[in-house]
Short mmCIF file of C-alpha atoms and ligand atoms in Angstrom, two decimals:
data_model
loop_
_atom_site.label_atom_id
_atom_site.label_comp_id
_atom_site.label_asym_id
_atom_site.label_seq_id
_atom_site.Cartn_x
_atom_site.Cartn_y
_atom_site.Cartn_z
CA MET A 1 49.27 -5.90 -25.91
CA LEU A 2 45.54 -5.51 -26.81
CA SER A 3 43.81 -2.19 -27.57
CA ARG A 4 40.15 -1.54 -26.95
CA LYS A 5 39.66 -1.19 -31.08
CA ARG A 6 36.79 -3.21 -32.19
CA SER A 7 37.84 -6.15 -34.08
CA PRO A 8 36.98 -6.21 -37.97
CA ILE A 9 36.14 -9.89 -38.34
CA ALA A 10 33.25 -9.75 -35.88
CA SER A 11 32.03 -6.78 -37.57
CA GLU A 12 31.63 -8.32 -40.82
CA ARG A 13 29.02 -10.90 -39.82
CA HIS A 14 25.40 -10.44 -39.98
CA LEU A 15 23.70 -9.07 -36.75
CA ALA A 16 21.75 -12.41 -35.78
CA ASN A 17 24.68 -14.69 -36.05
CA ARG A 18 26.44 -12.70 -33.59
CA SER A 19 27.02 -14.03 -29.96
CA VAL A 20 27.68 -12.22 -26.69
CA ALA A 21 28.77 -13.56 -23.37
CA ILE A 22 27.58 -12.03 -20.40
CA VAL A 23 29.68 -12.73 -17.10
CA GLY A 24 27.41 -12.11 -14.29
CA GLY A 25 23.76 -12.99 -13.43
CA GLY A 26 23.01 -10.06 -11.35
CA VAL A 27 20.45 -7.48 -12.55
CA ALA A 28 22.98 -5.98 -14.56
CA GLY A 29 23.65 -9.13 -16.62
CA MET A 30 20.09 -10.24 -16.88
CA SER A 31 18.88 -6.79 -18.05
CA ALA A 32 21.82 -6.60 -20.77
CA ALA A 33 21.11 -10.06 -21.78
CA CYS A 34 17.07 -9.67 -22.17
CA ALA A 35 17.80 -6.47 -24.12
CA LEU A 36 20.42 -8.14 -26.25
CA ALA A 37 18.46 -11.36 -27.06
CA GLU A 38 15.38 -9.08 -28.16
CA ALA A 39 17.67 -7.33 -30.40
CA GLY A 40 18.47 -10.71 -32.14
CA PHE A 41 21.91 -11.69 -30.39
CA LYS A 42 22.85 -15.04 -29.40
CA VAL A 43 23.51 -14.41 -25.71
CA HIS A 44 25.23 -16.66 -23.13
CA LEU A 45 24.42 -15.47 -19.72
CA ILE A 46 26.86 -16.86 -17.38
CA GLU A 47 26.78 -17.05 -13.75
CA ARG A 48 28.83 -18.19 -10.55
CA ARG A 49 25.95 -19.53 -8.33
CA GLY A 50 23.29 -21.76 -9.11
CA TYR A 51 20.60 -19.02 -9.40
CA LEU A 52 20.32 -15.58 -10.97
CA GLY A 53 19.70 -12.12 -8.92
CA GLY A 54 23.11 -11.81 -7.60
CA ARG A 55 22.80 -9.46 -4.59
CA ALA A 56 19.19 -8.98 -5.12
CA SER A 57 18.26 -12.72 -4.58
CA SER A 58 16.48 -14.87 -2.14
CA TYR A 59 17.58 -18.41 -1.07
CA LEU A 60 16.22 -20.90 1.52
CA HIS A 61 17.86 -20.10 4.47
CA PRO A 62 18.79 -23.37 6.30
CA GLY A 63 18.80 -22.26 9.91
CA VAL A 64 15.02 -21.31 9.44
CA GLY A 65 13.88 -23.60 6.69
CA GLU A 66 12.21 -20.46 4.96
CA VAL A 67 12.70 -18.39 1.64
CA VAL A 68 14.37 -15.36 2.57
CA ASP A 69 15.64 -12.21 0.33
CA ASN A 70 19.16 -11.60 1.29
CA CYS A 71 17.28 -8.26 2.27
CA GLN A 72 14.41 -6.41 1.60
CA HIS A 73 14.97 -4.41 -2.01
CA VAL A 74 12.72 -1.48 -2.45
CA LEU A 75 12.58 0.34 -5.81
CA PHE A 76 10.76 3.83 -6.60
CA GLY A 77 8.69 5.08 -9.51
CA CYS A 78 11.69 6.76 -11.24
CA CYS A 79 13.43 3.45 -11.63
CA THR A 80 12.54 3.45 -15.24
CA ASN A 81 15.07 0.95 -16.49
CA LEU A 82 14.43 -1.66 -13.58
CA VAL A 83 10.58 -1.35 -14.10
CA GLY A 84 11.50 -1.90 -17.94
CA PHE A 85 13.44 -4.97 -17.25
CA TYR A 86 10.53 -6.30 -15.14
CA ARG A 87 8.18 -5.53 -17.53
CA ARG A 88 10.28 -7.35 -20.33
CA ILE A 89 10.49 -10.50 -18.17
CA GLY A 90 6.84 -10.37 -17.19
CA CYS A 91 7.07 -9.55 -13.35
CA PHE A 92 6.03 -6.03 -12.87
CA ASP A 93 2.69 -7.16 -11.43
CA LYS A 94 4.66 -8.99 -8.59
CA ILE A 95 5.31 -5.49 -7.39
CA HIS A 96 3.26 -3.96 -4.61
CA TRP A 97 3.39 0.08 -4.61
CA THR A 98 2.56 2.20 -2.04
CA ASP A 99 2.50 6.11 -1.93
CA GLU A 100 2.97 6.37 1.92
CA MET A 101 6.05 6.23 4.19
CA ILE A 102 5.16 5.66 7.60
CA MET A 103 7.57 7.04 10.33
CA ILE A 104 7.32 5.60 14.03
CA GLU A 105 9.06 7.10 17.20
CA PRO A 106 9.90 4.77 19.88
CA GLY A 107 6.68 4.97 22.02
CA GLY A 108 4.62 4.26 18.76
CA ARG A 109 3.69 7.75 17.65
CA ARG A 110 3.17 7.75 13.88
CA SER A 111 3.73 10.21 11.03
CA ARG A 112 2.65 9.52 7.49
CA LEU A 113 4.77 11.24 4.84
CA GLY A 114 3.48 10.94 1.13
CA SER A 115 1.61 12.82 -1.61
CA THR A 116 -1.51 14.75 -1.47
CA PRO A 117 -3.47 14.41 -5.00
CA PHE A 118 -4.11 17.49 -6.90
CA LEU A 119 -1.33 19.52 -5.49
CA PRO A 120 1.47 19.96 -8.20
CA ALA A 121 5.01 19.04 -7.66
CA PRO A 122 7.10 19.84 -5.67
CA LEU A 123 4.27 20.98 -3.25
CA HIS A 124 2.32 17.43 -3.35
CA GLY A 125 4.32 16.06 -0.36
CA LEU A 126 4.11 19.34 1.96
CA PRO A 127 0.79 19.07 3.65
CA ARG A 128 1.77 15.57 5.05
CA LEU A 129 5.44 17.00 6.04
CA LEU A 130 3.92 20.06 7.56
CA THR A 131 1.42 17.97 9.76
CA ALA A 132 3.94 15.12 10.66
CA HIS A 133 4.38 14.71 14.30
CA ALA A 134 8.02 13.20 14.10
CA PHE A 135 9.09 16.88 13.01
CA THR A 136 9.30 20.15 15.28
CA ARG A 137 8.03 23.15 13.76
CA GLN A 138 12.00 24.36 13.59
CA ASP A 139 12.74 20.91 11.68
CA LYS A 140 9.92 21.63 9.32
CA LEU A 141 11.30 24.93 8.55
CA SER A 142 14.87 23.67 8.30
CA LEU A 143 13.73 20.70 5.96
CA ALA A 144 11.81 23.41 3.74
CA ARG A 145 14.77 25.71 3.42
CA ALA A 146 16.74 22.68 2.32
CA PHE A 147 14.26 21.33 -0.42
CA ARG A 148 14.32 25.27 -1.77
CA ALA A 149 18.11 25.24 -1.75
CA ILE A 150 18.04 21.70 -3.59
CA LEU A 151 16.10 23.26 -6.64
CA LYS A 152 19.28 24.98 -7.40
CA PRO A 153 22.12 23.62 -9.62
CA ILE A 154 24.67 21.58 -7.92
CA PRO A 155 28.10 21.66 -10.01
CA GLY A 156 28.68 17.75 -10.64
CA ASN A 157 32.30 18.16 -9.65
CA THR A 158 31.50 19.62 -6.13
CA THR A 159 33.78 18.16 -3.25
CA GLU A 160 30.90 19.03 -0.84
CA THR A 161 29.57 16.47 1.34
CA LEU A 162 25.86 15.92 2.36
CA ALA A 163 26.86 16.65 5.95
CA GLU A 164 28.93 19.85 4.99
CA TRP A 165 25.94 20.89 3.09
CA LEU A 166 23.43 20.36 5.81
CA ILE A 167 25.71 22.41 8.14
CA ARG A 168 25.64 25.28 5.58
CA HIS A 169 21.84 25.48 5.37
CA ARG A 170 21.38 25.30 9.14
CA GLN A 171 19.48 21.88 9.50
CA SER A 172 17.98 21.27 13.02
CA LYS A 173 19.21 18.36 14.69
CA GLY A 174 15.88 16.40 14.24
CA ALA A 175 15.97 17.25 10.67
CA VAL A 176 19.24 15.74 10.35
CA ASP A 177 18.70 12.61 12.45
CA ARG A 178 15.34 12.07 11.52
CA PHE A 179 15.21 12.72 7.97
CA TRP A 180 18.75 13.06 6.26
CA ARG A 181 20.29 10.62 8.27
CA LEU A 182 17.54 7.86 8.08
CA VAL A 183 15.80 8.40 4.97
CA ILE A 184 18.31 9.86 2.54
CA ALA A 185 21.44 8.26 4.00
CA SER A 186 19.64 4.82 4.33
CA ALA A 187 18.60 5.06 0.54
CA LEU A 188 22.37 5.88 -0.27
CA ASN A 189 23.71 3.28 2.41
CA ALA A 190 26.12 5.49 3.69
CA GLU A 191 26.99 8.01 6.57
CA ILE A 192 26.19 11.62 5.55
CA GLU A 193 29.93 12.47 5.91
CA HIS A 194 30.52 10.03 3.17
CA ILE A 195 27.72 11.13 0.85
CA ALA A 196 28.71 13.36 -2.28
CA LEU A 197 26.07 16.29 -2.51
CA PRO A 198 24.77 15.41 -5.96
CA TYR A 199 23.87 12.10 -5.11
CA ALA A 200 21.95 13.23 -2.10
CA ALA A 201 20.22 15.77 -4.34
CA LYS A 202 19.30 13.20 -7.02
CA VAL A 203 17.64 11.21 -4.16
CA ILE A 204 15.56 14.08 -2.76
CA ARG A 205 14.44 15.24 -6.31
CA GLU A 206 13.65 11.83 -7.53
CA LEU A 207 11.93 10.58 -4.36
CA PHE A 208 10.03 13.71 -3.04
CA MET A 209 10.09 16.63 -5.69
CA ASN A 210 9.93 15.38 -9.20
CA SER A 211 6.58 13.67 -9.03
CA ALA A 212 4.27 11.93 -6.80
CA TYR A 213 4.91 8.95 -9.32
CA ALA A 214 8.36 9.20 -9.15
CA GLY A 215 8.68 8.79 -5.60
CA ARG A 216 6.04 5.86 -4.66
CA MET A 217 7.78 2.89 -3.10
CA GLY A 218 7.72 -0.72 -4.86
CA ILE A 219 7.89 -3.81 -2.59
CA ASN A 220 8.43 -7.22 -4.01
CA ALA A 221 5.57 -9.61 -3.25
CA VAL A 222 7.26 -12.57 -4.03
CA PRO A 223 10.78 -13.80 -2.96
CA LEU A 224 13.41 -11.69 -5.13
CA SER A 225 14.69 -14.72 -7.17
CA GLU A 226 11.08 -15.66 -8.19
CA LEU A 227 11.06 -12.11 -9.90
CA TYR A 228 13.18 -13.66 -12.34
CA GLN A 229 11.77 -16.95 -13.25
CA GLY A 230 11.05 -15.40 -16.75
CA VAL A 231 14.56 -14.86 -17.49
CA GLN A 232 15.73 -18.17 -18.59
CA PRO A 233 12.51 -18.90 -20.80
CA TYR A 234 12.62 -15.50 -22.40
CA LEU A 235 16.50 -16.03 -23.22
CA GLU A 236 15.81 -19.64 -24.46
CA GLN A 237 13.08 -18.53 -26.72
CA ARG A 238 15.54 -16.21 -28.48
CA ARG A 239 18.14 -18.73 -29.06
CA SER A 240 20.04 -17.78 -26.01
CA ALA A 241 20.97 -19.70 -22.78
CA VAL A 242 21.90 -19.11 -19.09
CA HIS A 243 24.77 -21.00 -17.71
CA LEU A 244 24.66 -21.51 -13.80
CA ASN A 245 27.26 -22.79 -11.61
CA SER A 246 29.95 -21.49 -13.68
CA ASN A 247 32.68 -19.24 -12.34
CA ILE A 248 34.76 -17.59 -14.64
CA GLU A 249 38.36 -17.52 -13.41
CA SER A 250 39.91 -16.62 -16.81
CA ILE A 251 39.04 -15.24 -20.18
CA GLN A 252 41.24 -15.66 -23.35
CA TRP A 253 41.00 -13.34 -26.50
CA ASP A 254 41.65 -15.62 -29.90
CA GLU A 255 43.56 -13.27 -32.34
CA GLN A 256 42.71 -15.61 -35.40
CA THR A 257 39.30 -15.76 -34.94
CA SER A 258 38.66 -12.62 -33.00
CA CYS A 259 36.44 -14.19 -30.63
CA TRP A 260 36.40 -14.36 -26.74
CA GLU A 261 36.93 -17.90 -25.13
CA MET A 262 35.81 -19.08 -21.73
CA ALA A 263 34.88 -22.45 -20.02
CA THR A 264 31.35 -22.52 -18.28
CA ARG A 265 30.72 -25.61 -16.16
CA GLU A 266 29.09 -27.64 -19.23
CA ARG A 267 31.25 -26.51 -22.36
CA SER A 268 33.57 -23.86 -23.89
CA LEU A 269 32.25 -20.97 -25.40
CA SER A 270 33.56 -18.77 -27.99
CA THR A 271 31.56 -15.65 -28.66
CA ASP A 272 32.17 -12.52 -30.63
CA PHE A 273 31.53 -10.02 -27.68
CA LEU A 274 31.95 -10.04 -24.10
CA ILE A 275 30.21 -8.08 -21.39
CA LEU A 276 31.70 -8.09 -17.87
CA ALA A 277 28.76 -7.40 -15.49
CA LEU A 278 30.44 -7.99 -11.87
CA PRO A 279 30.38 -6.06 -8.78
CA PHE A 280 33.61 -4.19 -8.54
CA GLU A 281 35.58 -6.59 -6.02
CA ALA A 282 34.86 -9.82 -8.74
CA MET A 283 36.24 -7.23 -11.44
CA GLN A 284 39.39 -6.78 -9.65
CA LYS A 285 39.74 -10.45 -9.15
CA LEU A 286 39.16 -11.32 -12.75
CA LEU A 287 41.39 -8.27 -14.26
CA PRO A 288 44.73 -9.92 -14.00
CA GLN A 289 43.21 -13.15 -15.55
CA MET A 290 42.21 -11.17 -18.75
CA PRO A 291 44.62 -10.79 -21.55
CA PRO A 292 47.31 -7.71 -21.02
CA ALA A 293 45.82 -4.31 -22.67
CA GLU A 294 46.46 -1.16 -22.87
CA GLY A 295 44.36 0.76 -20.03
CA SER A 296 44.05 -2.03 -17.60
CA GLU A 297 46.25 -0.45 -15.19
CA GLU A 298 43.80 2.44 -15.08
CA LEU A 299 40.78 0.48 -14.79
CA ALA A 300 42.45 -1.30 -11.75
CA VAL A 301 43.07 1.83 -10.10
CA GLN A 302 39.83 3.10 -10.61
CA ILE A 303 38.34 -0.08 -9.21
CA ALA A 304 40.80 -0.01 -6.05
CA ARG A 305 39.00 3.47 -5.20
CA HIS A 306 35.86 1.78 -4.53
CA GLU A 307 34.64 0.66 -0.94
CA HIS A 308 31.97 -1.14 0.44
CA TRP A 309 29.01 -0.57 2.96
CA PRO A 310 27.13 -3.31 4.83
CA ILE A 311 23.38 -3.92 4.84
CA CYS A 312 22.07 -6.30 7.63
CA SER A 313 18.56 -7.68 8.30
CA ALA A 314 17.08 -9.36 11.12
CA HIS A 315 14.41 -11.70 10.11
CA LEU A 316 11.77 -12.64 12.92
CA TRP A 317 8.89 -15.20 12.99
CA PHE A 318 6.45 -14.42 15.88
CA ASP A 319 3.68 -16.46 17.13
CA ARG A 320 1.16 -13.45 16.38
CA GLU A 321 0.62 -10.34 14.62
CA ILE A 322 2.55 -7.49 16.18
CA THR A 323 1.50 -4.81 13.82
CA GLU A 324 -0.91 -4.01 10.99
CA LEU A 325 1.22 -2.00 9.17
CA ASP A 326 3.24 -3.54 5.97
CA HIS A 327 6.18 -1.10 6.39
CA ALA A 328 7.66 1.55 8.59
CA VAL A 329 10.48 3.85 9.24
CA LEU A 330 11.89 3.51 12.77
CA LEU A 331 13.10 6.61 14.41
CA ASP A 332 15.98 7.33 16.85
CA ARG A 333 17.23 3.55 17.10
CA GLU A 334 19.75 1.15 15.49
CA ILE A 335 17.29 -0.49 13.26
CA HIS A 336 15.77 1.69 10.37
CA TRP A 337 13.12 -0.14 8.48
CA LEU A 338 10.39 -2.64 9.20
CA PHE A 339 8.84 -4.86 6.50
CA ASN A 340 5.86 -7.10 7.55
CA ARG A 341 6.70 -9.89 5.13
CA GLY A 342 3.94 -11.95 6.15
CA LYS A 343 1.36 -9.29 5.13
CA LEU A 344 3.34 -8.31 1.81
CA GLN A 345 3.40 -11.75 1.02
CA PRO A 346 0.14 -13.42 1.88
CA TRP A 347 0.65 -16.59 -0.16
CA ARG A 348 3.18 -17.59 2.90
CA ASN A 349 0.01 -18.42 4.94
CA GLN A 350 2.01 -17.41 8.03
CA LYS A 351 0.75 -18.51 11.21
CA GLY A 352 1.61 -15.33 13.44
CA SER A 353 3.89 -12.82 11.91
CA TYR A 354 7.07 -12.65 9.67
CA ILE A 355 8.93 -9.30 10.25
CA GLU A 356 12.11 -8.10 8.57
CA LEU A 357 13.90 -5.35 10.37
CA GLU A 358 16.77 -3.66 8.26
CA VAL A 359 19.76 -1.72 9.52
CA SER A 360 21.67 0.23 6.82
CA ALA A 361 24.93 1.53 6.54
CA SER A 362 25.75 0.70 10.30
CA ARG A 363 29.24 -1.08 10.68
CA SER A 364 28.65 -1.29 14.24
CA PHE A 365 25.70 -3.53 13.98
CA ALA A 366 27.33 -5.45 11.35
CA ALA A 367 30.01 -6.26 13.92
CA LEU A 368 27.74 -7.68 16.36
CA ASP A 369 27.19 -11.49 16.72
CA ARG A 370 24.07 -13.15 15.81
CA ASN A 371 22.63 -13.25 19.31
CA ALA A 372 23.50 -9.88 20.11
CA ALA A 373 21.94 -8.41 17.15
CA ILE A 374 18.88 -10.26 17.31
CA ASP A 375 18.36 -9.33 20.92
CA LEU A 376 19.05 -5.56 20.17
CA SER A 377 16.59 -6.06 17.31
CA LEU A 378 13.99 -7.41 19.48
CA ARG A 379 14.29 -4.82 22.40
CA GLU A 380 14.25 -1.84 19.67
CA LEU A 381 11.33 -3.32 18.12
CA ALA A 382 9.28 -3.81 21.34
CA GLU A 383 9.86 0.13 21.91
CA PHE A 384 7.91 0.63 18.90
CA PHE A 385 5.34 -1.96 18.97
CA PRO A 386 4.53 -3.02 22.42
CA ALA A 387 2.88 -6.48 21.11
CA ALA A 388 6.27 -7.52 20.20
CA ALA A 389 7.28 -7.57 23.85
CA SER A 390 4.55 -10.29 24.86
CA ALA A 391 4.70 -12.17 21.23
CA LYS A 392 6.86 -15.51 21.17
CA LEU A 393 9.74 -15.51 19.08
CA VAL A 394 9.51 -18.65 17.15
CA LYS A 395 12.66 -18.54 15.11
CA ALA A 396 15.18 -15.91 13.73
CA ALA A 397 17.77 -15.33 11.08
CA LEU A 398 20.33 -12.69 10.77
CA VAL A 399 21.70 -11.85 7.38
CA LYS A 400 24.76 -9.67 7.12
CA GLU A 401 25.94 -8.29 3.61
CA VAL A 402 29.19 -6.70 4.35
CA ARG A 403 29.52 -5.98 0.84
CA ALA A 404 26.22 -4.71 0.21
CA THR A 405 26.86 -1.58 -1.78
CA PHE A 406 29.58 0.62 -3.11
CA GLY A 407 29.86 4.04 -1.50
CA VAL A 408 29.16 7.51 -3.33
CA PRO A 409 31.88 9.97 -1.61
CA PRO A 410 32.86 13.19 -3.52
CA SER A 411 34.36 12.44 -6.83
CA VAL A 412 33.42 9.03 -6.94
CA ASP A 413 32.35 9.45 -10.67
CA ASN A 414 35.87 9.79 -11.55
CA PHE A 415 36.27 6.11 -10.66
CA ARG A 416 33.08 4.95 -12.47
CA PRO A 417 34.02 3.53 -15.94
CA ASP A 418 31.57 3.83 -18.32
CA ALA A 419 30.42 0.79 -20.62
CA LYS A 420 32.80 1.61 -23.47
CA SER A 421 35.99 1.82 -21.50
CA ALA A 422 36.85 -1.67 -21.17
CA PRO A 423 40.44 -1.91 -22.45
CA TRP A 424 39.82 -4.76 -24.55
CA PRO A 425 38.09 -5.28 -28.06
CA ASN A 426 34.63 -6.19 -28.49
CA CYS A 427 34.29 -5.92 -24.47
CA PHE A 428 31.96 -3.72 -22.39
CA LEU A 429 31.49 -3.03 -18.78
CA ALA A 430 28.32 -3.35 -16.80
CA GLY A 431 27.37 -3.34 -13.10
CA ASP A 432 25.65 -1.02 -10.58
CA TRP A 433 29.32 0.39 -9.86
CA THR A 434 29.82 1.56 -13.73
CA ALA A 435 29.18 5.10 -14.71
CA THR A 436 25.33 5.40 -14.57
CA GLY A 437 24.95 8.36 -12.52
CA TRP A 438 23.01 6.35 -9.73
CA PRO A 439 24.02 4.96 -6.66
CA SER A 440 24.24 1.49 -5.88
CA THR A 441 21.04 0.29 -6.63
CA MET A 442 19.19 -2.36 -9.03
CA GLU A 443 18.30 0.59 -11.07
CA SER A 444 21.88 1.53 -11.53
CA ALA A 445 22.52 -2.23 -12.21
CA ALA A 446 19.52 -2.29 -14.84
CA ARG A 447 20.49 1.20 -16.29
CA SER A 448 24.21 -0.18 -16.63
CA GLY A 449 23.17 -3.56 -18.36
CA HIS A 450 20.94 -1.02 -20.87
CA LEU A 451 23.62 1.18 -21.48
CA ALA A 452 26.26 -1.82 -22.32
CA ALA A 453 23.87 -3.03 -24.65
CA GLU A 454 23.18 -0.08 -26.49
CA ALA A 455 27.12 0.48 -26.53
CA LEU A 456 27.33 -2.95 -28.00
CA CYS A 457 25.01 -2.37 -30.79
CA ALA A 458 26.55 1.34 -31.50
CA SER A 459 29.92 -0.48 -32.11
CA LEU A 460 28.32 -1.97 -34.99
CA GLY A 461 26.57 0.95 -36.22
CA GLU A 462 23.19 -0.28 -34.93
CA GLN A 463 21.63 2.84 -33.03
CA ARG A 464 19.28 1.05 -30.87
CA ARG A 465 17.68 2.88 -27.76
CA LEU A 466 17.89 0.45 -25.11
CA LEU A 467 18.22 2.96 -22.14
CA GLU A 468 14.70 3.58 -20.81
CA PRO A 469 14.18 7.21 -20.52
CA ASP A 470 13.71 9.00 -17.22
CA LEU A 471 10.56 10.16 -16.03
CA ARG A 472 9.79 13.83 -16.74
CA PRO A 473 8.94 16.13 -13.78
CA ARG A 474 5.44 17.41 -13.32
CA GLY A 475 3.36 20.21 -12.03
CA LEU A 476 5.70 23.19 -11.30
CA MET A 477 8.73 20.81 -11.59
CA LYS A 478 8.51 21.02 -15.04
CA LEU A 479 9.80 24.73 -15.07
CA LEU A 480 11.94 24.47 -11.73
CA ALA A 481 13.70 21.32 -13.06
CA SER A 482 14.87 22.90 -16.25
CA SER A 483 17.55 24.59 -13.90
CA TYR A 484 19.39 21.60 -12.68
C1 LIG B 1 21.66 -6.39 1.52
C2 LIG B 1 21.30 -5.40 0.39
C3 LIG B 1 20.43 -4.46 0.49
C4 LIG B 1 20.00 -3.71 -0.80
N1 LIG B 1 18.95 -3.06 -0.70
C5 LIG B 1 18.57 -2.43 -1.99
C6 LIG B 1 17.38 -1.58 -2.47
O1 LIG B 1 16.51 -1.63 -1.34
N2 LIG B 1 17.00 -1.07 -3.19
C7 LIG B 1 17.96 -1.65 -4.44
O2 LIG B 1 17.66 -0.58 -5.63
N3 LIG B 1 19.14 -1.93 -4.10
C8 LIG B 1 19.53 -2.53 -3.16
N4 LIG B 1 20.71 -2.85 -2.97
C9 LIG B 1 21.71 -3.09 -4.01
C10 LIG B 1 21.28 -3.93 -5.32
O3 LIG B 1 21.17 -5.08 -4.68
C11 LIG B 1 22.55 -3.87 -6.21
O4 LIG B 1 22.78 -2.45 -6.69
C12 LIG B 1 22.27 -4.62 -7.39
O5 LIG B 1 21.57 -5.79 -7.19
C13 LIG B 1 23.63 -4.81 -8.07
O6 LIG B 1 23.60 -5.69 -9.10
P1 LIG B 1 24.65 -6.02 -10.38
O7 LIG B 1 24.25 -7.00 -11.29
O8 LIG B 1 25.41 -4.84 -10.58
O9 LIG B 1 25.59 -6.76 -9.39
P2 LIG B 1 25.52 -8.17 -8.66
O10 LIG B 1 24.20 -8.50 -7.81
O11 LIG B 1 26.59 -8.44 -7.56
O12 LIG B 1 25.69 -9.29 -9.73
C14 LIG B 1 26.87 -9.65 -10.14
C15 LIG B 1 26.68 -11.25 -10.53
O13 LIG B 1 28.01 -11.70 -10.74
C16 LIG B 1 28.34 -13.17 -10.40
N5 LIG B 1 29.84 -13.08 -10.35
C17 LIG B 1 30.77 -12.84 -9.78
N6 LIG B 1 31.88 -13.04 -9.93
C18 LIG B 1 31.61 -14.03 -11.10
C19 LIG B 1 32.58 -14.78 -12.04
N7 LIG B 1 33.81 -14.90 -11.81
N8 LIG B 1 31.78 -15.58 -12.93
C20 LIG B 1 30.60 -15.70 -13.13
N9 LIG B 1 29.60 -14.90 -12.50
C21 LIG B 1 30.16 -14.19 -11.41
C22 LIG B 1 27.93 -12.99 -8.85
O14 LIG B 1 27.58 -14.30 -8.43
C23 LIG B 1 26.49 -12.08 -9.01
O15 LIG B 1 25.46 -13.13 -9.17
C24 LIG B 1 20.85 -3.76 -1.90
C25 LIG B 1 21.99 -4.63 -1.93
C26 LIG B 1 22.13 -5.48 -0.71
C27 LIG B 1 23.23 -6.51 -0.70
#
């Protein structure tokens, strides 16, 4: 039975001669790999699929013959570790940033949320909120009340859900349906009854209060997988390698050499260190194939407590433009977000338009078959953009990601192991579901990769700061945020 104590043999070698296998080529694995290669390790990044990116990737859709993202992925200014990873691999300039969030009601009336220059945080978003048609006077008063309340400290271990908190703070129906359910619940990809209050508070503070910079939204201007084109050369220039099409089914620990042993598609590998950067379901599958160790059962219990939430996207190609907007939040209907991909990605030279509609956390939408889901999307789209009713649909694809994200119900932090809690020697955990304090996002994945890399270095007595610092709150939030 192994214990997690570090193996002494590995620690006696010089840092530059040390090797690490990272299993999982999603954002978590890639960010750990690049940070460790830069620190001097020889890294083997091992991925089951034929491409990197995991859940945040794109592929050629066989039904429509177009490269599609497995869903639009947005980031925000506060995602410092994801931005740090993008800068490291040289793709930061492929992100399009916007300060505006455009809400549309059925019928087409628009409201523009966003920041007003020169007003200090958290007041920067107030003028646009106060003039938004989407909210009644009563909605605006209840939102103002909630924003004030969210400035107060919230105990990390509270079992209160967002839904319970909204009742306690007398939120109007409009505020709940059009703001909390739509904007906040879609950012956390769960229903408000299943969201732990501290996670909702985190989203509100980061996106709407801490600073205008933290809340600006980033949208990839190239397909997601193209963002990672720099990863392989980055690693190869640093004596490291990417191994694609390599599904790791079991991993052995060699007591004699104190090394981890596994087989990729092309060869067997033996490395000093191991980082498991897998989603929780893949970790659950691999666990019985890892060497027996004290603490494996506890990890299995933690993993079993997590649950998925789905995200679906309808990709629609029309023979003409149906809107000049590049994105919109769609109110009061099943579909939630519109992204005008043809406009956001002008290199596609799209004749007509390419629109992506997104439905978050909707288990009922995910249960629809392709035709029913596309028909519903088209019907609802025409309620917001009448031009969609007369445009000809050229082709369409439906992408269902049933296991898109993990949920953040109360007490979820008890089931998120940290990078150091792998029960084996010289082994670290990463992945968006591990203990990062962030919900299921690319930022959580990038953070987990940097935290695992940092923990690995620390295990060798190398105190490296690989985690990117958080953005500091600005304006009045410098004072107000000090209480939470
Ligand atoms: C539809 C959808 C929409 C989303 N929208 C957003 C968004 O707008 N903004 C945002 O920030 N986040 C969004 N997310 C969440 C985000 O994609 C994830 O949080 C993030 O990509 C997780 O990265 P990861 O590296 O932790 O895991 P993954 O991306 O799951 O990567 C794990 C990798 O491990 C590989 N793997 C699994 N098993 C093995 C094995 N045995 N051997 C080798 N390799 C293996 C997998 O193939 C995968 O590539 C969305 C997710 C989905 C699915």
